[in-house]
Amino acid sequence: MRDFIRAVRAISDETRIRILKVLLQRECCVCEVMQALDIAQSRASRNLGILEGAGFIESRRDGLWIVYSINEQIVDGYAASLIEMLRNSLVNEQIILQDRERLSHAVRVGLRATGK
Amino acid sequence: MRDFIRAVRAISDETRIRILKVLLQRECCVCEVMQALDIAQSRASRNLGILEGAGFIESRRDGLWIVYSINEQIVDGYAASLIEMLRNSLVNEQIILQDRERLSHAVRVGLRATGK
DNA sequence: CCCCTATGTGCATATATGTGCATAGAAACA
DNA sequence: TGTTTCTATGCACATATATGCACATAGGGG
């Protein structure tokens, strides 16, 4: 019951839904997620942590960055069903399309180094 | 997005999960739900309302009672997928089995008339 | 070995959520 | 039409959740 609720709650937040939708496009580091969603870094990090704790995503280090990606090898567990459900949902949602657009321009480089 | 979140949030609460599990056994009036879960009447009523608003269940009047049941005819909508997921989940959960046991003894009669 | 960059986290705060209590509402039945 | 019975809801309150800000941490690269 606890795991079930943790999984469902994890996917019941708009920010985390948007993150999952982005990660369904391709793996991302934290800074790419914050660019895609146009949110603060701490917010991206925290919500990625929640999604990881619920089993939706996994992380690995790649040089300076920590790359998050959809946890594909889950067979049991509730996250698998929910991810599958999300895959077919919200396909024409405005904000999801916006995030996808921004994601396509996101670069794996700190904002400090972008010249801004 | 709003509907998606409403559906997922509706099923992310232990009380409502237990209610849905009970209704998957058979349709119930409010007083049967409160007996099965051993909760207050207002709590049962309120959570039934949330589940109805999210599209999981429907209600009809039957004499003195209002009977709630799983909304079976939903094809589109997110509730259908979530109900299907719940159907195969938590099958050995202690509290779910307790609720089912109490449900089998529940009667469609006000507590006031039980002699207590 | 030190510094710099990316990521994680403690704290304060605003908002949302769940619940009990008491009461209002609704509708069947006499 | 009045009464009884079941169900819904306003209110108060406790708890949970999400977020920004500032800072701590970690670990790669020079």
PDB file of C-alpha atoms (C1' of nucleotides) in Angstrom:
ATOM      1  CA  MET A   1       0.000   0.000   0.000  1.00  0.00           C
ATOM      2  CA  ARG A   2       2.781   2.373   0.945  1.00  0.00           C
ATOM      3  CA  ASP A   3       4.621   1.763  -2.333  1.00  0.00           C
ATOM      4  CA  PHE A   4       1.435   2.052  -4.318  1.00  0.00           C
ATOM      5  CA  ILE A   5       0.615   5.415  -2.785  1.00  0.00           C
ATOM      6  CA  ARG A   6       4.168   6.643  -3.167  1.00  0.00           C
ATOM      7  CA  ALA A   7       4.094   5.810  -6.878  1.00  0.00           C
ATOM      8  CA  VAL A   8       0.708   7.356  -7.536  1.00  0.00           C
ATOM      9  CA  ARG A   9       1.472  10.462  -5.509  1.00  0.00           C
ATOM     10  CA  ALA A  10       4.725  10.918  -7.366  1.00  0.00           C
ATOM     11  CA  ILE A  11       2.858  11.189 -10.641  1.00  0.00           C
ATOM     12  CA  SER A  12       0.087  13.407  -9.280  1.00  0.00           C
ATOM     13  CA  ASP A  13       2.039  16.649  -9.507  1.00  0.00           C
ATOM     14  CA  GLU A  14       2.205  18.821 -12.614  1.00  0.00           C
ATOM     15  CA  THR A  15       5.914  19.523 -12.316  1.00  0.00           C
ATOM     16  CA  ARG A  16       6.740  15.829 -12.075  1.00  0.00           C
ATOM     17  CA  ILE A  17       4.410  14.917 -14.908  1.00  0.00           C
ATOM     18  CA  ARG A  18       6.183  17.446 -17.088  1.00  0.00           C
ATOM     19  CA  ILE A  19       9.557  16.060 -16.042  1.00  0.00           C
ATOM     20  CA  LEU A  20       8.528  12.523 -16.903  1.00  0.00           C
ATOM     21  CA  LYS A  21       7.188  13.660 -20.248  1.00  0.00           C
ATOM     22  CA  VAL A  22      10.530  15.313 -20.960  1.00  0.00           C
ATOM     23  CA  LEU A  23      12.478  12.235 -19.913  1.00  0.00           C
ATOM     24  CA  LEU A  24      10.278  10.114 -22.156  1.00  0.00           C
ATOM     25  CA  GLN A  25      11.800  12.145 -24.992  1.00  0.00           C
ATOM     26  CA  ARG A  26      15.384  11.610 -23.898  1.00  0.00           C
ATOM     27  CA  GLU A  27      17.578  11.387 -20.814  1.00  0.00           C
ATOM     28  CA  CYS A  28      18.507  14.681 -19.197  1.00  0.00           C
ATOM     29  CA  CYS A  29      20.729  16.168 -16.552  1.00  0.00           C
ATOM     30  CA  VAL A  30      19.228  18.482 -13.958  1.00  0.00           C
ATOM     31  CA  CYS A  31      20.191  21.614 -15.807  1.00  0.00           C
ATOM     32  CA  GLU A  32      18.473  20.419 -18.975  1.00  0.00           C
ATOM     33  CA  VAL A  33      15.313  19.677 -17.048  1.00  0.00           C
ATOM     34  CA  MET A  34      15.292  23.138 -15.524  1.00  0.00           C
ATOM     35  CA  GLN A  35      15.757  24.670 -18.958  1.00  0.00           C
ATOM     36  CA  ALA A  36      13.015  22.555 -20.528  1.00  0.00           C
ATOM     37  CA  LEU A  37      10.476  23.357 -17.824  1.00  0.00           C
ATOM     38  CA  ASP A  38      11.844  26.838 -17.125  1.00  0.00           C
ATOM     39  CA  ILE A  39      11.968  26.262 -13.384  1.00  0.00           C
ATOM     40  CA  ALA A  40      14.518  26.781 -10.599  1.00  0.00           C
ATOM     41  CA  GLN A  41      17.319  24.286 -10.159  1.00  0.00           C
ATOM     42  CA  SER A  42      16.312  23.256  -6.658  1.00  0.00           C
ATOM     43  CA  ARG A  43      12.815  22.540  -7.856  1.00  0.00           C
ATOM     44  CA  ALA A  44      14.075  20.337 -10.657  1.00  0.00           C
ATOM     45  CA  SER A  45      16.462  18.487  -8.375  1.00  0.00           C
ATOM     46  CA  ARG A  46      13.924  17.879  -5.662  1.00  0.00           C
ATOM     47  CA  ASN A  47      11.261  16.546  -7.984  1.00  0.00           C
ATOM     48  CA  LEU A  48      13.744  14.338  -9.793  1.00  0.00           C
ATOM     49  CA  GLY A  49      14.625  12.901  -6.405  1.00  0.00           C
ATOM     50  CA  ILE A  50      10.982  12.145  -5.676  1.00  0.00           C
ATOM     51  CA  LEU A  51      10.536  10.430  -9.022  1.00  0.00           C
ATOM     52  CA  GLU A  52      13.678   8.380  -8.436  1.00  0.00           C
ATOM     53  CA  GLY A  53      12.526   7.399  -4.954  1.00  0.00           C
ATOM     54  CA  ALA A  54       9.225   6.190  -6.389  1.00  0.00           C
ATOM     55  CA  GLY A  55      11.013   4.050  -8.980  1.00  0.00           C
ATOM     56  CA  PHE A  56      10.116   5.997 -12.097  1.00  0.00           C
ATOM     57  CA  ILE A  57      13.605   7.082 -13.062  1.00  0.00           C
ATOM     58  CA  GLU A  58      17.232   6.253 -12.428  1.00  0.00           C
ATOM     59  CA  SER A  59      20.392   8.324 -12.395  1.00  0.00           C
ATOM     60  CA  ARG A  60      24.025   7.927 -13.388  1.00  0.00           C
ATOM     61  CA  ARG A  61      26.958  10.263 -13.392  1.00  0.00           C
ATOM     62  CA  ASP A  62      28.365  11.444 -16.693  1.00  0.00           C
ATOM     63  CA  GLY A  63      31.337  13.715 -16.124  1.00  0.00           C
ATOM     64  CA  LEU A  64      30.169  16.814 -14.326  1.00  0.00           C
ATOM     65  CA  TRP A  65      26.534  15.932 -14.739  1.00  0.00           C
ATOM     66  CA  ILE A  66      24.104  13.508 -13.238  1.00  0.00           C
ATOM     67  CA  VAL A  67      21.892  12.133 -15.945  1.00  0.00           C
ATOM     68  CA  TYR A  68      18.337  11.041 -15.214  1.00  0.00           C
ATOM     69  CA  SER A  69      16.407   8.645 -17.401  1.00  0.00           C
ATOM     70  CA  ILE A  70      13.216   6.624 -17.365  1.00  0.00           C
ATOM     71  CA  ASN A  71      13.739   3.371 -15.510  1.00  0.00           C
ATOM     72  CA  GLU A  72      12.992   0.991 -18.366  1.00  0.00           C
ATOM     73  CA  GLN A  73      13.757  -2.323 -16.698  1.00  0.00           C
ATOM     74  CA  ILE A  74      11.010  -2.161 -14.106  1.00  0.00           C
ATOM     75  CA  VAL A  75       8.637  -5.036 -14.736  1.00  0.00           C
ATOM     76  CA  ASP A  76       6.902  -5.391 -11.444  1.00  0.00           C
ATOM     77  CA  GLY A  77       6.096  -2.341  -9.394  1.00  0.00           C
ATOM     78  CA  TYR A  78       3.436   0.213 -10.055  1.00  0.00           C
ATOM     79  CA  ALA A  79       5.659   2.764 -11.742  1.00  0.00           C
ATOM     80  CA  ALA A  80       5.722   0.682 -14.922  1.00  0.00           C
ATOM     81  CA  SER A  81       1.959   0.796 -15.410  1.00  0.00           C
ATOM     82  CA  LEU A  82       1.816   4.478 -14.598  1.00  0.00           C
ATOM     83  CA  ILE A  83       4.611   5.344 -16.997  1.00  0.00           C
ATOM     84  CA  GLU A  84       2.867   3.388 -19.720  1.00  0.00           C
ATOM     85  CA  MET A  85      -0.308   5.293 -18.982  1.00  0.00           C
ATOM     86  CA  LEU A  86       1.501   8.594 -19.123  1.00  0.00           C
ATOM     87  CA  ARG A  87       3.111   7.681 -22.419  1.00  0.00           C
ATOM     88  CA  ASN A  88      -0.279   7.740 -24.117  1.00  0.00           C
ATOM     89  CA  SER A  89      -1.633  10.743 -22.242  1.00  0.00           C
ATOM     90  CA  LEU A  90      -1.460  14.516 -22.547  1.00  0.00           C
ATOM     91  CA  VAL A  91      -0.070  14.254 -26.060  1.00  0.00           C
ATOM     92  CA  ASN A  92      -1.569  17.566 -27.138  1.00  0.00           C
ATOM     93  CA  GLU A  93      -1.215  19.419 -23.870  1.00  0.00           C
ATOM     94  CA  GLN A  94       0.069  22.918 -24.496  1.00  0.00           C
ATOM     95  CA  ILE A  95       2.647  23.038 -21.725  1.00  0.00           C
ATOM     96  CA  ILE A  96       4.021  19.623 -22.618  1.00  0.00           C
ATOM     97  CA  LEU A  97       4.652  20.799 -26.167  1.00  0.00           C
ATOM     98  CA  GLN A  98       6.307  23.955 -24.850  1.00  0.00           C
ATOM     99  CA  ASP A  99       8.589  21.920 -22.614  1.00  0.00           C
ATOM    100  CA  ARG A 100       9.502  19.729 -25.557  1.00  0.00           C
ATOM    101  CA  GLU A 101      10.328  22.760 -27.647  1.00  0.00           C
ATOM    102  CA  ARG A 102      12.561  24.249 -24.958  1.00  0.00           C
ATOM    103  CA  LEU A 103      14.155  20.866 -24.429  1.00  0.00           C
ATOM    104  CA  SER A 104      15.266  20.813 -28.043  1.00  0.00           C
ATOM    105  CA  HIS A 105      17.272  23.979 -27.382  1.00  0.00           C
ATOM    106  CA  ALA A 106      18.581  22.953 -23.987  1.00  0.00           C
ATOM    107  CA  VAL A 107      22.293  22.511 -23.606  1.00  0.00           C
ATOM    108  CA  ARG A 108      24.242  20.578 -21.033  1.00  0.00           C
ATOM    109  CA  VAL A 109      26.011  23.623 -19.723  1.00  0.00           C
ATOM    110  CA  GLY A 110      25.501  25.722 -16.635  1.00  0.00           C
ATOM    111  CA  LEU A 111      23.557  28.914 -17.114  1.00  0.00           C
ATOM    112  CA  ARG A 112      26.536  30.777 -15.744  1.00  0.00           C
ATOM    113  CA  ALA A 113      28.561  29.808 -18.800  1.00  0.00           C
ATOM    114  CA  THR A 114      25.968  30.736 -21.389  1.00  0.00           C
ATOM    115  CA  GLY A 115      27.245  34.277 -21.529  1.00  0.00           C
ATOM    116  CA  LYS A 116      24.274  35.577 -19.586  1.00  0.00           C
TER     117      LYS A 116
ATOM    118  CA  MET B   1      -3.802  17.849 -17.508  1.00  0.00           C
ATOM    119  CA  ARG B   2      -6.336  18.954 -14.925  1.00  0.00           C
ATOM    120  CA  ASP B   3      -8.421  15.828 -15.429  1.00  0.00           C
ATOM    121  CA  PHE B   4      -5.360  13.637 -15.364  1.00  0.00           C
ATOM    122  CA  ILE B   5      -4.202  15.083 -12.065  1.00  0.00           C
ATOM    123  CA  ARG B   6      -7.685  14.928 -10.600  1.00  0.00           C
ATOM    124  CA  ALA B   7      -7.916  11.227 -11.417  1.00  0.00           C
ATOM    125  CA  VAL B   8      -4.476  10.345 -10.120  1.00  0.00           C
ATOM    126  CA  ARG B   9      -4.892  12.392  -6.967  1.00  0.00           C
ATOM    127  CA  ALA B  10      -8.236  10.741  -6.295  1.00  0.00           C
ATOM    128  CA  ILE B  11      -6.581   7.342  -6.177  1.00  0.00           C
ATOM    129  CA  SER B  12      -3.571   8.474  -4.149  1.00  0.00           C
ATOM    130  CA  ASP B  13      -5.297   8.359  -0.775  1.00  0.00           C
ATOM    131  CA  GLU B  14      -5.541   5.269   1.412  1.00  0.00           C
ATOM    132  CA  THR B  15      -9.167   5.830   2.371  1.00  0.00           C
ATOM    133  CA  ARG B  16     -10.228   6.156  -1.258  1.00  0.00           C
ATOM    134  CA  ILE B  17      -8.168   3.154  -2.334  1.00  0.00           C
ATOM    135  CA  ARG B  18      -9.920   1.103   0.312  1.00  0.00           C
ATOM    136  CA  ILE B  19     -13.295   2.394  -0.844  1.00  0.00           C
ATOM    137  CA  LEU B  20     -12.581   1.470  -4.451  1.00  0.00           C
ATOM    138  CA  LYS B  21     -11.405  -1.970  -3.388  1.00  0.00           C
ATOM    139  CA  VAL B  22     -14.659  -2.459  -1.522  1.00  0.00           C
ATOM    140  CA  LEU B  23     -16.744  -1.247  -4.450  1.00  0.00           C
ATOM    141  CA  LEU B  24     -14.856  -3.651  -6.706  1.00  0.00           C
ATOM    142  CA  GLN B  25     -16.435  -6.376  -4.577  1.00  0.00           C
ATOM    143  CA  ARG B  26     -19.947  -5.025  -4.892  1.00  0.00           C
ATOM    144  CA  GLU B  27     -21.934  -1.798  -4.957  1.00  0.00           C
ATOM    145  CA  CYS B  28     -22.514  -0.132  -1.609  1.00  0.00           C
ATOM    146  CA  CYS B  29     -24.457   2.650   0.025  1.00  0.00           C
ATOM    147  CA  VAL B  30     -22.630   5.123   2.230  1.00  0.00           C
ATOM    148  CA  CYS B  31     -23.505   3.335   5.429  1.00  0.00           C
ATOM    149  CA  GLU B  32     -22.093   0.060   4.113  1.00  0.00           C
ATOM    150  CA  VAL B  33     -18.858   1.766   3.149  1.00  0.00           C
ATOM    151  CA  MET B  34     -18.499   3.276   6.602  1.00  0.00           C
ATOM    152  CA  GLN B  35     -19.095  -0.119   8.172  1.00  0.00           C
ATOM    153  CA  ALA B  36     -16.624  -1.876   5.894  1.00  0.00           C
ATOM    154  CA  LEU B  37     -13.858   0.642   6.510  1.00  0.00           C
ATOM    155  CA  ASP B  38     -14.947   1.412  10.076  1.00  0.00           C
ATOM    156  CA  ILE B  39     -14.844   5.161   9.492  1.00  0.00           C
ATOM    157  CA  ALA B  40     -17.130   8.099  10.183  1.00  0.00           C
ATOM    158  CA  GLN B  41     -20.067   8.774   7.888  1.00  0.00           C
ATOM    159  CA  SER B  42     -18.857  12.202   6.807  1.00  0.00           C
ATOM    160  CA  ARG B  43     -15.508  10.754   5.856  1.00  0.00           C
ATOM    161  CA  ALA B  44     -17.110   8.043   3.741  1.00  0.00           C
ATOM    162  CA  SER B  45     -19.456  10.476   2.057  1.00  0.00           C
ATOM    163  CA  ARG B  46     -16.794  13.027   1.280  1.00  0.00           C
ATOM    164  CA  ASN B  47     -14.384  10.534  -0.230  1.00  0.00           C
ATOM    165  CA  LEU B  48     -17.132   8.914  -2.261  1.00  0.00           C
ATOM    166  CA  GLY B  49     -17.863  12.363  -3.646  1.00  0.00           C
ATOM    167  CA  ILE B  50     -14.238  12.843  -4.639  1.00  0.00           C
ATOM    168  CA  LEU B  51     -14.153   9.477  -6.386  1.00  0.00           C
ATOM    169  CA  GLU B  52     -17.372  10.306  -8.215  1.00  0.00           C
ATOM    170  CA  GLY B  53     -16.043  13.693  -9.277  1.00  0.00           C
ATOM    171  CA  ALA B  54     -12.956  12.040 -10.698  1.00  0.00           C
ATOM    172  CA  GLY B  55     -15.047   9.598 -12.716  1.00  0.00           C
ATOM    173  CA  PHE B  56     -14.253   6.408 -10.839  1.00  0.00           C
ATOM    174  CA  ILE B  57     -17.710   5.693  -9.521  1.00  0.00           C
ATOM    175  CA  GLU B  58     -21.338   6.577 -10.096  1.00  0.00           C
ATOM    176  CA  SER B  59     -24.347   6.807  -7.814  1.00  0.00           C
ATOM    177  CA  ARG B  60     -28.048   6.088  -7.985  1.00  0.00           C
ATOM    178  CA  ARG B  61     -30.809   6.235  -5.455  1.00  0.00           C
ATOM    179  CA  ASP B  62     -32.369   3.024  -4.194  1.00  0.00           C
ATOM    180  CA  GLY B  63     -35.148   3.716  -1.752  1.00  0.00           C
ATOM    181  CA  LEU B  64     -33.674   5.408   1.281  1.00  0.00           C
ATOM    182  CA  TRP B  65     -30.136   4.808   0.171  1.00  0.00           C
ATOM    183  CA  ILE B  66     -27.764   6.176  -2.387  1.00  0.00           C
ATOM    184  CA  VAL B  67     -25.827   3.352  -3.914  1.00  0.00           C
ATOM    185  CA  TYR B  68     -22.329   3.853  -5.253  1.00  0.00           C
ATOM    186  CA  SER B  69     -20.718   1.540  -7.770  1.00  0.00           C
ATOM    187  CA  ILE B  70     -17.670   1.360  -9.989  1.00  0.00           C
ATOM    188  CA  ASN B  71     -18.271   3.271 -13.184  1.00  0.00           C
ATOM    189  CA  GLU B  72     -17.906   0.400 -15.631  1.00  0.00           C
ATOM    190  CA  GLN B  73     -18.792   2.125 -18.866  1.00  0.00           C
ATOM    191  CA  ILE B  74     -15.856   4.507 -18.924  1.00  0.00           C
ATOM    192  CA  VAL B  75     -13.710   3.687 -21.920  1.00  0.00           C
ATOM    193  CA  ASP B  76     -11.759   6.847 -22.417  1.00  0.00           C
ATOM    194  CA  GLY B  77     -10.647   8.844 -19.442  1.00  0.00           C
ATOM    195  CA  TYR B  78      -7.859   8.031 -17.062  1.00  0.00           C
ATOM    196  CA  ALA B  79      -9.995   6.489 -14.366  1.00  0.00           C
ATOM    197  CA  ALA B  80     -10.438   3.337 -16.435  1.00  0.00           C
ATOM    198  CA  SER B  81      -6.715   2.588 -16.587  1.00  0.00           C
ATOM    199  CA  LEU B  82      -6.266   3.348 -12.915  1.00  0.00           C
ATOM    200  CA  ILE B  83      -9.162   1.141 -11.863  1.00  0.00           C
ATOM    201  CA  GLU B  84      -7.760  -1.676 -13.954  1.00  0.00           C
ATOM    202  CA  MET B  85      -4.412  -1.172 -12.268  1.00  0.00           C
ATOM    203  CA  LEU B  86      -6.006  -1.225  -8.838  1.00  0.00           C
ATOM    204  CA  ARG B  87      -7.911  -4.381  -9.657  1.00  0.00           C
ATOM    205  CA  ASN B  88      -4.645  -6.314  -9.827  1.00  0.00           C
ATOM    206  CA  SER B  89      -2.956  -4.569  -6.920  1.00  0.00           C
ATOM    207  CA  LEU B  90      -2.901  -4.890  -3.138  1.00  0.00           C
ATOM    208  CA  VAL B  91      -4.576  -8.288  -3.285  1.00  0.00           C
ATOM    209  CA  ASN B  92      -2.919  -9.493  -0.081  1.00  0.00           C
ATOM    210  CA  GLU B  93      -2.918  -6.214   1.782  1.00  0.00           C
ATOM    211  CA  GLN B  94      -4.002  -6.766   5.376  1.00  0.00           C
ATOM    212  CA  ILE B  95      -6.348  -3.818   5.652  1.00  0.00           C
ATOM    213  CA  ILE B  96      -8.010  -4.590   2.341  1.00  0.00           C
ATOM    214  CA  LEU B  97      -8.823  -8.080   3.558  1.00  0.00           C
ATOM    215  CA  GLN B  98     -10.165  -6.668   6.822  1.00  0.00           C
ATOM    216  CA  ASP B  99     -12.408  -4.277   4.938  1.00  0.00           C
ATOM    217  CA  ARG B 100     -13.689  -7.141   2.827  1.00  0.00           C
ATOM    218  CA  GLU B 101     -14.449  -9.176   5.927  1.00  0.00           C
ATOM    219  CA  ARG B 102     -16.351  -6.340   7.540  1.00  0.00           C
ATOM    220  CA  LEU B 103     -18.146  -5.698   4.270  1.00  0.00           C
ATOM    221  CA  SER B 104     -19.517  -9.221   4.317  1.00  0.00           C
ATOM    222  CA  HIS B 105     -21.231  -8.418   7.613  1.00  0.00           C
ATOM    223  CA  ALA B 106     -22.359  -4.948   6.671  1.00  0.00           C
ATOM    224  CA  VAL B 107     -26.067  -4.315   6.528  1.00  0.00           C
ATOM    225  CA  ARG B 108     -27.994  -1.632   4.736  1.00  0.00           C
ATOM    226  CA  VAL B 109     -29.470  -0.283   7.883  1.00  0.00           C
ATOM    227  CA  GLY B 110     -28.662   2.764   9.967  1.00  0.00           C
ATOM    228  CA  LEU B 111     -26.516   2.158  13.006  1.00  0.00           C
ATOM    229  CA  ARG B 112     -29.272   3.680  15.098  1.00  0.00           C
ATOM    230  CA  ALA B 113     -31.498   0.715  14.349  1.00  0.00           C
ATOM    231  CA  THR B 114     -28.952  -1.992  15.160  1.00  0.00           C
ATOM    232  CA  GLY B 115     -29.876  -1.907  18.799  1.00  0.00           C
ATOM    233  CA  LYS B 116     -26.651  -0.182  19.822  1.00  0.00           C
TER     234      LYS B 116
ATOM    235  C1'  DC C   1      45.593  18.883  -4.127  1.00  0.00           C
ATOM    236  C1'  DC C   2      42.629  22.713  -4.836  1.00  0.00           C
ATOM    237  C1'  DC C   3      39.045  25.051  -7.137  1.00  0.00           C
ATOM    238  C1'  DC C   4      34.995  25.289  -9.828  1.00  0.00           C
ATOM    239  C1'  DT C   5      30.726  23.624 -11.504  1.00  0.00           C
ATOM    240  C1'  DA C   6      26.653  20.948 -10.967  1.00  0.00           C
ATOM    241  C1'  DT C   7      23.591  18.972  -7.755  1.00  0.00           C
ATOM    242  C1'  DG C   8      21.459  18.228  -3.101  1.00  0.00           C
ATOM    243  C1'  DT C   9      19.299  20.104   1.144  1.00  0.00           C
ATOM    244  C1'  DG C  10      17.799  22.905   5.545  1.00  0.00           C
ATOM    245  C1'  DC C  11      14.739  26.434   6.535  1.00  0.00           C
ATOM    246  C1'  DA C  12      10.738  29.364   6.209  1.00  0.00           C
ATOM    247  C1'  DT C  13       6.447  29.953   4.087  1.00  0.00           C
ATOM    248  C1'  DA C  14       2.240  29.502   1.415  1.00  0.00           C
ATOM    249  C1'  DT C  15      -1.111  26.473  -0.063  1.00  0.00           C
ATOM    250  C1'  DA C  16      -3.542  22.087  -0.326  1.00  0.00           C
ATOM    251  C1'  DT C  17      -5.531  18.120   1.781  1.00  0.00           C
ATOM    252  C1'  DG C  18      -7.930  15.020   5.104  1.00  0.00           C
ATOM    253  C1'  DT C  19     -10.771  14.629   9.097  1.00  0.00           C
ATOM    254  C1'  DG C  20     -14.245  15.172  12.989  1.00  0.00           C
ATOM    255  C1'  DC C  21     -18.032  17.600  14.735  1.00  0.00           C
ATOM    256  C1'  DA C  22     -22.229  19.533  14.220  1.00  0.00           C
ATOM    257  C1'  DT C  23     -25.829  20.624  11.291  1.00  0.00           C
ATOM    258  C1'  DA C  24     -28.230  21.228   6.934  1.00  0.00           C
ATOM    259  C1'  DG C  25     -30.440  18.932   3.050  1.00  0.00           C
ATOM    260  C1'  DA C  26     -33.112  15.466   0.596  1.00  0.00           C
ATOM    261  C1'  DA C  27     -36.322  12.146  -0.160  1.00  0.00           C
ATOM    262  C1'  DA C  28     -39.071   8.080   1.111  1.00  0.00           C
ATOM    263  C1'  DC C  29     -42.866   6.521   3.882  1.00  0.00           C
ATOM    264  C1'  DA C  30     -46.763   6.994   6.959  1.00  0.00           C
TER     265       DA C  30
ATOM    266  C1'  DT D   1     -47.800  17.226   5.053  1.00  0.00           C
ATOM    267  C1'  DG D   2     -44.889  15.841   8.691  1.00  0.00           C
ATOM    268  C1'  DT D   3     -41.499  12.830  10.321  1.00  0.00           C
ATOM    269  C1'  DT D   4     -37.840   9.788  10.034  1.00  0.00           C
ATOM    270  C1'  DT D   5     -33.696   8.143   8.003  1.00  0.00           C
ATOM    271  C1'  DC D   6     -29.826   8.511   5.186  1.00  0.00           C
ATOM    272  C1'  DT D   7     -26.507  11.545   2.985  1.00  0.00           C
ATOM    273  C1'  DA D   8     -24.044  15.981   2.131  1.00  0.00           C
ATOM    274  C1'  DT D   9     -21.540  20.013   3.770  1.00  0.00           C
ATOM    275  C1'  DG D  10     -19.748  24.371   6.477  1.00  0.00           C
ATOM    276  C1'  DC D  11     -16.359  25.131   9.752  1.00  0.00           C
ATOM    277  C1'  DA D  12     -12.169  24.566  12.431  1.00  0.00           C
ATOM    278  C1'  DC D  13      -7.981  22.389  12.774  1.00  0.00           C
ATOM    279  C1'  DA D  14      -3.996  19.431  12.076  1.00  0.00           C
ATOM    280  C1'  DT D  15      -0.961  17.717   8.784  1.00  0.00           C
ATOM    281  C1'  DA D  16       1.200  17.273   4.307  1.00  0.00           C
ATOM    282  C1'  DT D  17       3.120  19.161   0.170  1.00  0.00           C
ATOM    283  C1'  DA D  18       5.501  22.294  -3.030  1.00  0.00           C
ATOM    284  C1'  DT D  19       8.497  26.027  -3.618  1.00  0.00           C
ATOM    285  C1'  DG D  20      12.224  29.731  -3.356  1.00  0.00           C
ATOM    286  C1'  DC D  21      16.260  31.186  -1.189  1.00  0.00           C
ATOM    287  C1'  DA D  22      20.568  30.479   0.506  1.00  0.00           C
ATOM    288  C1'  DC D  23      24.047  27.421   1.398  1.00  0.00           C
ATOM    289  C1'  DA D  24      26.219  22.714   1.817  1.00  0.00           C
ATOM    290  C1'  DT D  25      28.080  18.858  -0.683  1.00  0.00           C
ATOM    291  C1'  DA D  26      30.356  16.180  -4.144  1.00  0.00           C
ATOM    292  C1'  DG D  27      33.345  15.074  -7.452  1.00  0.00           C
ATOM    293  C1'  DG D  28      35.678  16.021 -11.979  1.00  0.00           C
ATOM    294  C1'  DG D  29      39.405  18.627 -14.131  1.00  0.00           C
ATOM    295  C1'  DG D  30      43.302  21.382 -14.124  1.00  0.00           C
TER     296       DG D  30
END
